[in-house]
Coordinates of C-alpha atoms in Angstrom, one line a residue:
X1 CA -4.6 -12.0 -3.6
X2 CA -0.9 -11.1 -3.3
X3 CA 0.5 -7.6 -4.3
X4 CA 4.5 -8.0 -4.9
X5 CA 5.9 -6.1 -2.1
X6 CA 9.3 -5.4 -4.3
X7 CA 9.2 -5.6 -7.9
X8 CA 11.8 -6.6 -9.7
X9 CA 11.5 -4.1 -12.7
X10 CA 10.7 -0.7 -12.6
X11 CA 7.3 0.1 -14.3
X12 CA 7.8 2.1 -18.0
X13 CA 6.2 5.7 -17.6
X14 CA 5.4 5.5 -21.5
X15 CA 3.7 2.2 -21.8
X16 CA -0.3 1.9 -21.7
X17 CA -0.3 0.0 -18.5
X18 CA 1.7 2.2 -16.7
X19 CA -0.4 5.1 -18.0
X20 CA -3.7 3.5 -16.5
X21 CA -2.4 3.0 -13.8
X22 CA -1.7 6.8 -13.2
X23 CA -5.0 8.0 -14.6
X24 CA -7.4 6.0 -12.2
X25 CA -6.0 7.9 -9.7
X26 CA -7.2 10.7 -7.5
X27 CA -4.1 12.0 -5.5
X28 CA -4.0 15.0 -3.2
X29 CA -0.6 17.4 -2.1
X30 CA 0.6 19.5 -0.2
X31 CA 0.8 23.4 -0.9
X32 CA -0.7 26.0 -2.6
X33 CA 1.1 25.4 -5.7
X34 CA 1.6 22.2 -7.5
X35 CA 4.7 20.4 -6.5
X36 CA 7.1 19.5 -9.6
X37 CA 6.4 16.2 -9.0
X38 CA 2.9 16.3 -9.7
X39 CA 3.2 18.5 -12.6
X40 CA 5.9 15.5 -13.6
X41 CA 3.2 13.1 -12.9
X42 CA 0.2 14.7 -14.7
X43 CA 2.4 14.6 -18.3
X44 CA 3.1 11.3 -17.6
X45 CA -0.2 10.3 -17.7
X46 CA -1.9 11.1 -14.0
X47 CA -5.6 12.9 -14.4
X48 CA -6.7 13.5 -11.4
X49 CA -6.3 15.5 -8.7
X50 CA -7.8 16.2 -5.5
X51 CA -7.4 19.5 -3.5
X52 CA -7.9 20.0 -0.3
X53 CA -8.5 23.0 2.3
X54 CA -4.7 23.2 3.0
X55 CA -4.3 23.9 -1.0
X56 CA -6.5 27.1 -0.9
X57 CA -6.0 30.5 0.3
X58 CA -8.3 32.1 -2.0
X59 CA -10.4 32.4 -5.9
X60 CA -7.3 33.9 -7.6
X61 CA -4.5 31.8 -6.0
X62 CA -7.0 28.7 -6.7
X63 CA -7.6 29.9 -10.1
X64 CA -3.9 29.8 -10.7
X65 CA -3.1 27.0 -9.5
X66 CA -5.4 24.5 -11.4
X67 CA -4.0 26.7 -14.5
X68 CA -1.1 25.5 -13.4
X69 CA -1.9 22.4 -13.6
X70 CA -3.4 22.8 -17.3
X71 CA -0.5 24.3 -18.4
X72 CA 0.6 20.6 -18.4
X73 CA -2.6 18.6 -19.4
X74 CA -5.7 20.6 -20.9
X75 CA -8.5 17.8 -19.3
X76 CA -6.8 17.3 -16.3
X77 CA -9.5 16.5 -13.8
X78 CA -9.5 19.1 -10.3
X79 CA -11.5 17.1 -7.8
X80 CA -12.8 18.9 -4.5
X81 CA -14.7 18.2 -1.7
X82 CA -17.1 21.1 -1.4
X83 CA -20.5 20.2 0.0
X84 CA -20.9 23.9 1.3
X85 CA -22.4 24.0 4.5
X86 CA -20.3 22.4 7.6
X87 CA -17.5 20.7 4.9
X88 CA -16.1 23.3 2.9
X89 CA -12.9 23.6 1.3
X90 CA -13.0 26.7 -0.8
X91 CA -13.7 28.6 2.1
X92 CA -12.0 26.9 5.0
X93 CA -10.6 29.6 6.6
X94 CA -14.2 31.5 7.2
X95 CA -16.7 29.4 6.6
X96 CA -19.2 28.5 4.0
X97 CA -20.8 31.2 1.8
X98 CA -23.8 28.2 1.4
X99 CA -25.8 26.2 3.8
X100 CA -25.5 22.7 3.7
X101 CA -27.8 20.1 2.8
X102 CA -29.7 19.9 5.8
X103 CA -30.8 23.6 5.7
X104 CA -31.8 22.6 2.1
X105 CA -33.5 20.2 3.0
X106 CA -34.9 21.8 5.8
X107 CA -37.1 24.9 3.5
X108 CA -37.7 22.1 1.2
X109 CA -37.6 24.0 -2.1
X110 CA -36.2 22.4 -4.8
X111 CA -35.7 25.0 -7.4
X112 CA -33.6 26.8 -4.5
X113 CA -31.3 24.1 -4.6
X114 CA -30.5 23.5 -7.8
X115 CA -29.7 27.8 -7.9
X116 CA -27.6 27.1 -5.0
X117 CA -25.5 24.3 -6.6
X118 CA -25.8 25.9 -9.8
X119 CA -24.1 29.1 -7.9
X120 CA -21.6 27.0 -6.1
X121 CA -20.6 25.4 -9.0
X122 CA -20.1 28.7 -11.3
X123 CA -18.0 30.0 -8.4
X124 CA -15.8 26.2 -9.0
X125 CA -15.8 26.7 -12.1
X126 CA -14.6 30.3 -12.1
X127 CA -11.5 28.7 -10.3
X128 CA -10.9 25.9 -12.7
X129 CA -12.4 23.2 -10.4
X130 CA -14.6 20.5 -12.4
X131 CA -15.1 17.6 -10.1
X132 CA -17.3 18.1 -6.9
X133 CA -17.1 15.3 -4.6
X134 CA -20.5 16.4 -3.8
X135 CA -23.7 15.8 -3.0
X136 CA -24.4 13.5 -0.1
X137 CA -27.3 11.5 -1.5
X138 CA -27.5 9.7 2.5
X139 CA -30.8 9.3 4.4
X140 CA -30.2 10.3 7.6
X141 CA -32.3 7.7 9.1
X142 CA -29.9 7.0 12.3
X143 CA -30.1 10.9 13.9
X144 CA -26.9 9.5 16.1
X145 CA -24.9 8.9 12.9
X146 CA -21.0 11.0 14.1
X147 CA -20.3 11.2 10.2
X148 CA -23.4 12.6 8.0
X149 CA -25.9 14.4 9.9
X150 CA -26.2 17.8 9.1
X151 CA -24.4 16.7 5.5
X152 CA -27.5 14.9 5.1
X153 CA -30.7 16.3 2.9
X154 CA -32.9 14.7 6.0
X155 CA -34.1 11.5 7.5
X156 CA -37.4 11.5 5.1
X157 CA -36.5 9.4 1.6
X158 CA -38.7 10.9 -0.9
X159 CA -37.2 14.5 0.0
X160 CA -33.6 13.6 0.1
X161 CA -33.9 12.1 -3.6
X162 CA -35.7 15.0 -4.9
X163 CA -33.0 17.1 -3.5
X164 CA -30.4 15.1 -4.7
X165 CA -31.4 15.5 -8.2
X166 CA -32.1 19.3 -8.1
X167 CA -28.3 19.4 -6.6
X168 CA -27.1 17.2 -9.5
X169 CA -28.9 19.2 -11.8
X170 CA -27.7 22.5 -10.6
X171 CA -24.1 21.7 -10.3
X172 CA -23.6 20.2 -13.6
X173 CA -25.2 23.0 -15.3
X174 CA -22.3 24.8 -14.2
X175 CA -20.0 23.0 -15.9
X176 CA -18.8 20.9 -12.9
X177 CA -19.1 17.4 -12.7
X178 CA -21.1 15.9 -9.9
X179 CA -19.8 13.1 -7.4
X180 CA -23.0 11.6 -5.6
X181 CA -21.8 9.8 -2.4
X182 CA -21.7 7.6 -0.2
X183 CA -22.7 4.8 -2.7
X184 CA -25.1 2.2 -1.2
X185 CA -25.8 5.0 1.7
X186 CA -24.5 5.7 4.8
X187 CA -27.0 7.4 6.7
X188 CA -28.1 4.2 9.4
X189 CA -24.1 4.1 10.8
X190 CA -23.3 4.8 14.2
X191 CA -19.3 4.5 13.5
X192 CA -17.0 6.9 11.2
X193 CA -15.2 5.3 8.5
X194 CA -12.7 7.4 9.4
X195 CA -11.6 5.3 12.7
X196 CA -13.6 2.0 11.5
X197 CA -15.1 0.1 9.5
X198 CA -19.1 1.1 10.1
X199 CA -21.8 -1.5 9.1
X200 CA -25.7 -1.4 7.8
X201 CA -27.8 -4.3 9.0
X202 CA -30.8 -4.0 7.3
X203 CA -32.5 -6.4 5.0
X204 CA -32.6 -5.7 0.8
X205 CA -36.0 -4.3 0.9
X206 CA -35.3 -1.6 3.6
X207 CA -32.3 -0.7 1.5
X208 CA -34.0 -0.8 -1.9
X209 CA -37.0 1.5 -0.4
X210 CA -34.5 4.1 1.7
X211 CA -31.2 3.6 0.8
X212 CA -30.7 3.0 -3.2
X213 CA -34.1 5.7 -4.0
X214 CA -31.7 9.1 -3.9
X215 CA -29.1 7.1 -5.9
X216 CA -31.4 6.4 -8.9
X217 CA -32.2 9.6 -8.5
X218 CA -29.1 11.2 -9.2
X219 CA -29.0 8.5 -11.5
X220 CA -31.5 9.6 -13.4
X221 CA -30.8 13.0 -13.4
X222 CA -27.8 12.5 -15.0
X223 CA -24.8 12.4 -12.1
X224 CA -21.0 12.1 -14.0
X225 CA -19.5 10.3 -10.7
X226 CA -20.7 8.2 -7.6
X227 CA -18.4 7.9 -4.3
X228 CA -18.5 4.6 -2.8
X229 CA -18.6 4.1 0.4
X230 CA -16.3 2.2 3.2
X231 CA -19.2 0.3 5.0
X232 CA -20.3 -2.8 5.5
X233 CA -24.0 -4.2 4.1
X234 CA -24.1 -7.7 4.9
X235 CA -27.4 -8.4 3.0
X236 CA -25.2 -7.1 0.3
X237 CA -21.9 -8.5 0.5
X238 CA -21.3 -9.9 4.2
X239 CA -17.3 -10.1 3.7
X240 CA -16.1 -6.8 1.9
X241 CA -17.2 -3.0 2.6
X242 CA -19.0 -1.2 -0.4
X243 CA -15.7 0.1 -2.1
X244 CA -14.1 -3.3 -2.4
X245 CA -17.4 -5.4 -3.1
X246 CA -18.1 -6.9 -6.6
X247 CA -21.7 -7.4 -5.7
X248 CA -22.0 -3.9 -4.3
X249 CA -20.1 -2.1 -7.1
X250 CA -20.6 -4.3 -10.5
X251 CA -24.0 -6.3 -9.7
X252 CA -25.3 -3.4 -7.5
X253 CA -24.4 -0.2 -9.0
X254 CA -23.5 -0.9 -12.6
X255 CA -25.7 -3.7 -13.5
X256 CA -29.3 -3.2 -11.3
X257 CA -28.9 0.9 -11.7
X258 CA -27.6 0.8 -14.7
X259 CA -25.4 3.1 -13.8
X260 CA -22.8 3.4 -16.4
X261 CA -20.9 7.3 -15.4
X262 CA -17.5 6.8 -13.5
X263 CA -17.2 5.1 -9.9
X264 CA -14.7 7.0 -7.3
X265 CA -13.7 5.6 -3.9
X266 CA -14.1 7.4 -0.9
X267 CA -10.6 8.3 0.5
X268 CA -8.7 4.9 0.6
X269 CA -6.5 6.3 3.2
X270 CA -9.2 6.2 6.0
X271 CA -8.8 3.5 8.0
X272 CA -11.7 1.7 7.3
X273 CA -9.4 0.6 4.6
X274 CA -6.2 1.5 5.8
X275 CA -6.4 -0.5 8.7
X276 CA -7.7 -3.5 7.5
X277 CA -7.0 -4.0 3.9
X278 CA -3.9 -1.6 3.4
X279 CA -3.9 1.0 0.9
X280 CA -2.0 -0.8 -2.3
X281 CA -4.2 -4.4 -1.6
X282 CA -7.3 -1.9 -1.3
X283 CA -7.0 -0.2 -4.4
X284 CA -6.1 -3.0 -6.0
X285 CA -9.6 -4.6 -4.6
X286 CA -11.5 -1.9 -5.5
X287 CA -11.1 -1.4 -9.3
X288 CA -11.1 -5.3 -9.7
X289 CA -14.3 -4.6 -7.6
X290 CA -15.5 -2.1 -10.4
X291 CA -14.5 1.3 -9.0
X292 CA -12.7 3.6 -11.7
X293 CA -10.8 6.1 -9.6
X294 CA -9.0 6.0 -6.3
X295 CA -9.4 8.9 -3.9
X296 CA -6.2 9.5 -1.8
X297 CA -4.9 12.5 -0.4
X298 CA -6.3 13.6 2.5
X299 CA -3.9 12.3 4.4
X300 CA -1.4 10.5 2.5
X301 CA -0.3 13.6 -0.4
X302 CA 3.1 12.8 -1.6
X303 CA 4.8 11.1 -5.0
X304 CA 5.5 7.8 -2.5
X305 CA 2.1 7.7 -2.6
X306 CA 1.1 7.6 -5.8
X307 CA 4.0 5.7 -7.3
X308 CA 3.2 3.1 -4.6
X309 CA -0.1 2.7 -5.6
X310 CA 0.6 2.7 -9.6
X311 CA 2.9 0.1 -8.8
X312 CA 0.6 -2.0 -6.7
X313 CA -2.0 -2.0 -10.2
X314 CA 0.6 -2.5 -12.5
X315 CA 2.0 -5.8 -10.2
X316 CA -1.4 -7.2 -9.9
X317 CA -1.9 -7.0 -13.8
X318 CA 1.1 -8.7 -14.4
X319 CA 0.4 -11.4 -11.4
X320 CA -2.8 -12.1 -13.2
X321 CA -5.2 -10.5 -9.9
X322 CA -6.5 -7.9 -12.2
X323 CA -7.6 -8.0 -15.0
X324 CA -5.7 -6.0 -17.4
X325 CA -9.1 -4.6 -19.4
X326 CA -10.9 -4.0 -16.3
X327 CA -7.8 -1.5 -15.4
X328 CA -8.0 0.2 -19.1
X329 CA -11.6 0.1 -18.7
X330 CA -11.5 2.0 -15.5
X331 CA -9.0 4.4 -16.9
X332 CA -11.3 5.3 -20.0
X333 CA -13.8 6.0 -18.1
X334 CA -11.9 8.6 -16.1
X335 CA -10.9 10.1 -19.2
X336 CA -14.2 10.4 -20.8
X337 CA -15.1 12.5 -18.0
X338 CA -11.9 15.1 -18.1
X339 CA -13.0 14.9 -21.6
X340 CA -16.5 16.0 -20.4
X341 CA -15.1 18.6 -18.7
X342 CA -12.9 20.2 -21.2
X343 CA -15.7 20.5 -23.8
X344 CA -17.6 22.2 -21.0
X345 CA -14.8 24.4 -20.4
X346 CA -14.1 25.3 -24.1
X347 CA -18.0 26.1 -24.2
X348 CA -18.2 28.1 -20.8
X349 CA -20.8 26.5 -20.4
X350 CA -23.0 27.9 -17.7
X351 CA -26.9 28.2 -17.7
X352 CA -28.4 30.9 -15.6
X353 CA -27.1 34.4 -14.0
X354 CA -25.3 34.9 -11.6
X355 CA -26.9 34.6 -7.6
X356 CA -24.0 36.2 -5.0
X357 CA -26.4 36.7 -1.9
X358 CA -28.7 33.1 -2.5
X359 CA -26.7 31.3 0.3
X360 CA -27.5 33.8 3.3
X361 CA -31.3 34.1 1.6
X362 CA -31.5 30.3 1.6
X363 CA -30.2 30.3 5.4
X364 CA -32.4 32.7 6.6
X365 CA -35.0 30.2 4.9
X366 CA -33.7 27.4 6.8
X367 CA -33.6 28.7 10.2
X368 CA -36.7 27.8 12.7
X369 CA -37.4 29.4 15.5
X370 CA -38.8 28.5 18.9
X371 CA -40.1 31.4 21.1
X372 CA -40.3 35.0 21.0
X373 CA -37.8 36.8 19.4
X374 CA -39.0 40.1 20.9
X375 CA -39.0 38.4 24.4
X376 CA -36.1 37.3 24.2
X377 CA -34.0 40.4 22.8
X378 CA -31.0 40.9 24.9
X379 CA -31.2 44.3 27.0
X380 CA -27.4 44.5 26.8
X381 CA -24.5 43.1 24.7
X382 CA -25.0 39.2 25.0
X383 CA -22.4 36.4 25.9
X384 CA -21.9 33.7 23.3
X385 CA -20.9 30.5 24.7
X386 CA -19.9 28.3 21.9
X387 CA -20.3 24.6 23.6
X388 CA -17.5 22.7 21.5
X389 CA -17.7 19.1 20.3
X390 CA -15.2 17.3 18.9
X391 CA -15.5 17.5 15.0
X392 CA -15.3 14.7 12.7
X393 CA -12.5 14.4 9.7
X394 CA -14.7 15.1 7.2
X395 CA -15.6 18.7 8.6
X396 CA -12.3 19.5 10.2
X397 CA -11.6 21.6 13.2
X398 CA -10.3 24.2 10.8
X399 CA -13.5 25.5 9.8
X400 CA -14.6 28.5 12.3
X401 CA -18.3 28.1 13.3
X402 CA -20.8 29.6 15.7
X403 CA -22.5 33.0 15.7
X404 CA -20.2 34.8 18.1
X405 CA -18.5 36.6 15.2
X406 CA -21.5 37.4 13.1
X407 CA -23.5 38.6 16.4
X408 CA -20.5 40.7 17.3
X409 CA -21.1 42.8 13.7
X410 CA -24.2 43.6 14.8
X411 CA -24.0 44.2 18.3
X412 CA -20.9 46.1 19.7
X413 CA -19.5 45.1 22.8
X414 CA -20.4 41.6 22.5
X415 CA -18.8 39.1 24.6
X416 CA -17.9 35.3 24.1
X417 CA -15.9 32.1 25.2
X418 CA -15.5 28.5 23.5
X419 CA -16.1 25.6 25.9
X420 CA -15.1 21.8 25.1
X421 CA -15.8 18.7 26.1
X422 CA -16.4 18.7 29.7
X423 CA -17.3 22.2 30.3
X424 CA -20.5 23.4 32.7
X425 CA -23.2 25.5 33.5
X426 CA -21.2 27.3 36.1
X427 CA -18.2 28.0 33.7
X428 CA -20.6 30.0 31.4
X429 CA -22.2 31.9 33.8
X430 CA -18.9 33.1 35.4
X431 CA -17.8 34.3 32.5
X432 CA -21.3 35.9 31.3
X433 CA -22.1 38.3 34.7
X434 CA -25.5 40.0 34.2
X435 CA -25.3 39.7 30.2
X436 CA -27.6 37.5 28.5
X437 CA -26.4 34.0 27.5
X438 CA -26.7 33.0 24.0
X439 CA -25.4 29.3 24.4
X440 CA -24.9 28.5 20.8
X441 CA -24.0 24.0 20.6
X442 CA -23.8 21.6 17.9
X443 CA -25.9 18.4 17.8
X444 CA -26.3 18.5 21.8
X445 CA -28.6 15.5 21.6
X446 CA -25.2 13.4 20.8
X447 CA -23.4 15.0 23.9
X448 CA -24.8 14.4 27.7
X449 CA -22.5 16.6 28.9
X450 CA -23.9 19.6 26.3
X451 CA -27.1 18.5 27.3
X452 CA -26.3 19.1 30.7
X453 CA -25.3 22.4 30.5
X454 CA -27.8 23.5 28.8
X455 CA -30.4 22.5 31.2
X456 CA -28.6 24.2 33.9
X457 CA -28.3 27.8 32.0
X458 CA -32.0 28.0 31.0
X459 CA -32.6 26.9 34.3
X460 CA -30.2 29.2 35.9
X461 CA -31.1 31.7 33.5
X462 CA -34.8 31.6 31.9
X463 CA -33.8 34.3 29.3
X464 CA -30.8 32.0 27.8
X465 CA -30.8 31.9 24.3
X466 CA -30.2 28.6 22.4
X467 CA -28.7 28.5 18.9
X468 CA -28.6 24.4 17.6
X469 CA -26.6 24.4 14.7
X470 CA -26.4 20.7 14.4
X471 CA -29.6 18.2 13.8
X472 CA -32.1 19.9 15.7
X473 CA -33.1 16.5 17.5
X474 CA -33.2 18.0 21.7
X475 CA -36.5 19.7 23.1
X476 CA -36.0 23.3 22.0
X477 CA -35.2 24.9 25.3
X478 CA -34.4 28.7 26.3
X479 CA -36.9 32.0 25.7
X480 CA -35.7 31.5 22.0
X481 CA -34.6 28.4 20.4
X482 CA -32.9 28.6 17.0
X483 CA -32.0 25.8 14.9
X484 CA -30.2 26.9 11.9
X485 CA -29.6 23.4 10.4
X486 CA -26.3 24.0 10.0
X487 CA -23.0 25.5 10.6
X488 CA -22.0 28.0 8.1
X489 CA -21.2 31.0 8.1
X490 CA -24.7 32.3 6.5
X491 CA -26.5 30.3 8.9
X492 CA -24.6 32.0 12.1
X493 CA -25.7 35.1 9.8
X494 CA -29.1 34.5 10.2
X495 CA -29.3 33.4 13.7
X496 CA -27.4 36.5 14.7
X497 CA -29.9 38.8 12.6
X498 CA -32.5 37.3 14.4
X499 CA -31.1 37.8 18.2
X500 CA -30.1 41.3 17.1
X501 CA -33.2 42.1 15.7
X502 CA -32.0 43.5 12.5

C-alpha cells in the first residue's frame, strides 16, 4: 500500500472526510495549556486528546485546562495514561497517591480494587479527564518482561482477570472511560516496544487459556476502550504486530470477543511502529486493520503531527487503500464514546463516597515482609541506598521513587545516596559509616550487578535492610526483607512505617 507522500490538493477542514480523519485521532502537546492550534483543531473536528506528565502541574491547573478545551467542544475526549502505581501522570512530580497493579494483585482483594479505581477515577474526573488508558489486563507470565512487570495484576490468570474486571468496574463507575491494554497481551515479552518490535511465540491454546481470559473479562464487565498492542503473535498473524493485524484486530477482537466498544492503538510513535512501518503508513494500517483511534503524542506533540497523519487517511481513502466506511466507522465509534462521556458528565455521575487515604491502606496491604521487624530496627538514623536501574518509557525517569524521603519524615537525621548502573558494595558502605543500610532496589533479579551488591552488603553487613520495590522474584535477603510490589509513593510509605516502627 502507497500513502501519497505530496498531495496535490489540500484536504477541506469542513468536509466529512476530513472530519474523520481528525476525530480517530489521539494527539498529545506540549504545555500546560492548550496550544491555539489544538484548540483550532478540536472545532474543526479533532476529539481526542492525550495528556501527558509534562501537561500537569496540579488538580486545578489540570481542571482548567481540559475546561479549556471544552470551552471549544463539550465531548471532547481527555485521554491519560494513569495506571497509578510506577506510571503515573497526574502525579508525576511526587509519585503515585495509589499502588499499582501488582500490589493489587498482590492482597488479592477485589472489592479493594474496584474502590481504588473507583477513587482514582473520581479524582480524574474531578479534573475533567474521561479516558483512562488504563488497566493493564497482561499476565505477567515472563517475570524478565523490561516493560510490564510490576504494571502487571500477576503472573497467575484467573487472578489477573478478576482484577481486571473489578478495575473496569470501578473506574467506569466514576464516570471515566476505561482503556484495557495491551490487546492480545503482552506479559511473555522479553523486548520493549518502545526500542523494538517484541514477539509471543506460543501456540492458540496457551493464548486462548492465559492470554485472551482477562480480556473477556474486561469484556464482559463492560470496558469502553481496548489498547492494542505493538507485538508480534505469529500463531495469530505471523507478518503484522497486533495494532496493524486484521486477524488480530477484526477476526480476533471484534468478531471471536465480540467485542464491539472502541479500539485505540498503543502510541504509534514508538518504534515498534515507527521504525519499521512509519507513522502515516501505520495508522493508515491500523484502522484499515480495525483500530478506531490513533494514540500519538508521547513523543511526537505538534500540529505537523496531526495534520500529517489526517492527511495520510484522507490520501489512502481517495487512493482506494482504505476503505472510506471503515474510516467513518472508526470515527463514530470514537464519538459514541465522548458522547458516553458527556452524558456521564452532565449526570455527575459517580457511585460511592469518597476514599482519600485507600491508596496508603491498600499499600500497607500489599507489603510482605521477611524477617523481624523488631530485629532489624535501626539503632541510629539509617542510610538509604537507592540502587538505580534504568527505567523504561512507559514509567519515565521523572517519577521520584524509593523510601529515602518517606523514611526521612519519620526518622530525623536520615542519610541517603542514589547509585546506578554499575555501582558496588563498597560504594554504599563508604558512604553509610556505622549507620545501618537500608539498600532499597528495583526488580534486582533483572540486574546482576544489583544482585551483586546486595549480596555483598548483607554479607558485609548482616543487619542490611532490603526494600524490593519491583517483582519480588530474588531470595529475600537481609535481617528484613520488604517487598512492597511496587514503587509509589504509598508503598515507600509503608515500607518506611515499617523500618521506623511507627
Amino acid at each position: 500500500m502507497t500513502v501519497l507522500a505530496h498531495r496535490t490538493t489540500v484536504p477541506d477542514p469542513g468536509d466529512d472526510l476530513t472530519r474523520d480523519a481528525l476525530a480517530v485521532l489521539q494527539p498529545g502537546f506540549e504545555g500546560t495549556t492548550a496550544p491555539a492550534w489544538l484548540l483550532r483543531q478540536v472545532s474543526e473536528g479533532l476529539t481526542s486528546v492525550g495528556l501527558f506528565g509534562r501537561n500537569i502541574t496540579s488538580p486545578e491547573q489540570l481542571a482548567a485546562l481540559t475546561a479549556q478545551l471544552r470551552a471549544e467542544r463539550d465531548d471532547v475526549l481527555v485521554a491519560i495514561d494513569e495506571e497509578g502505581g510506577d506510571v503515573t501522570r497526574l502525579e508525576v512530580r511526587g509519585g503515585s497517591s495509589f499502588p499499582g497493579n501488582l500490589a493489587l494483585g498482590a492482597v488479592d482483594d477485589v472489592d479493594l480494587t474496584r474502590d481504588v479505581a473507583r477513587e482514582l477515577g473520581r479524582r480524574l474526573a474531578e479534573c475533567g479527564v474521561n479516558l483512562n488508558w488504563a488497566p493493564s489486563a497482561d499476565v505477567n507470565s515472563n517475570p524478565d518482561n523490561p516493560v510490564i512487570g510490576v504494571r502487571s495484576f500477576g503472573a497467575d490468570t484467573g487472578l489477573t482477570a478478576r482484577h481486571t474486571a473489578a478495575y473496569v468496574e470501578g473506574l467506569q463507575a466514576a464516570g471515566v472511560a476505561a482503556c484495557t491494554k495491551h490487546f492480545p497481551g503482552h506479559g511473555d515479552t522479553n523486548v520493549d516496544s518502545h526500542h523494538a518490535l517484541p514477539r509471543i511465540d506460543v501456540d492458540l491454546d496457551t493464548l486462548a487459556v492465559r492470554e485472551l481470559v482477562p480480556f473477556r473479562a474486561a469484556i464482559e464487565a463492560g470496558t469502553k476502550a481496548v489498547m492494542s498492542a505493538h507485538i508480534l503473535v505469529p500463531a495469530l498473524d505471523p507478518t503484522r504486530p497486533a495494532t496493524l493485524s486484521p486477524q488480530i484486530l477484526t477476526g480476533l477482537l471484534r468478531k471471536e470477543l465480540g467485542y464491539d466498544g472502541l479500539i485505540v492503538t498503543d502510541g504509534m510513535e514508538m518504534h515498534a511502529i515507527a521504525g519499521t512501518y512509519g507513522i502515516e503508513r501505520g495508522s493508515v494500517l491500523a484502522i484499515a486493520a480495525g483500530a478506531d483511534a490513533i494514540c500519538v503524542g508521547g513523543g511526537l506533540a505538534d500540529e505537523g503531527t496531526v495534520l500529517r497523519l489526517r492527511d495520510a487517511l484522507v490520501a489512502a481513502v481517495r487512493e482506494g487503500a482504505l476503505p472510506e466506511e471503515r474510516l467513518a466507522e472508526a470515527a463514530a465509534r470514537v464519538r459514541s464514546l465522548a458522547e458516553w462521556t458527556r452524558q456521564v458528565r452532565q449526570g455527575a455521575r459517580s457511585e460511592g463516597s469518597r476514599a482519600p487515604g485507600i491508596g496508603l491502606a491498600a499499600a500497607r496491604r500489599a507489603v510482605v515482609v521477611t524477617g523481624s521487624p523488631a530485629a532489624a530496627s535501626p539503632v541510629n538514623a539509617p542510610y538509604v541506598a537507592t540502587l538505580t536501574p534504568v527505567a523504561n518509557i512507559a514509567v519515565g525517569d521523572e517519577t521520584p521513587w524509593g523510601v529515602a524521603g518517606e523514611l526521612a519524615a519519620l526518622i530525623p537525621g536520615t542519610e541517603s545516596g542514589v547509585y546506578p548502573q554499575g555501582s558496588a558494595a563498597a560504594d554504599v558502605l563508604a558512604a553509610a559509616g556505622n549507620r545501618t543500610v537500608v539498600a532499597v532496589v528495583r526488580d534486582a533479579h533483572r540486574h546482576p550487578w544489583m544482585t551483586e551488591a546486595l549480596d555483598a552488603l548483607v554479607a558485609a553487613r548482616p543487619e542490611t535492610i532490603v526494600v524490593e520495590m519491583g517483582l519480588p522474584r530474588a531470595e529475600p535477603r537481609g535481617a528484613l526483607h520488604i517487598a512492597t510490589h511496587g514503587a509509589a509513593r504509598v508503598c515507600g510509605r509503608a515500607a518506611a512505617e515499617l523500618i521506623a516502627g511507627v
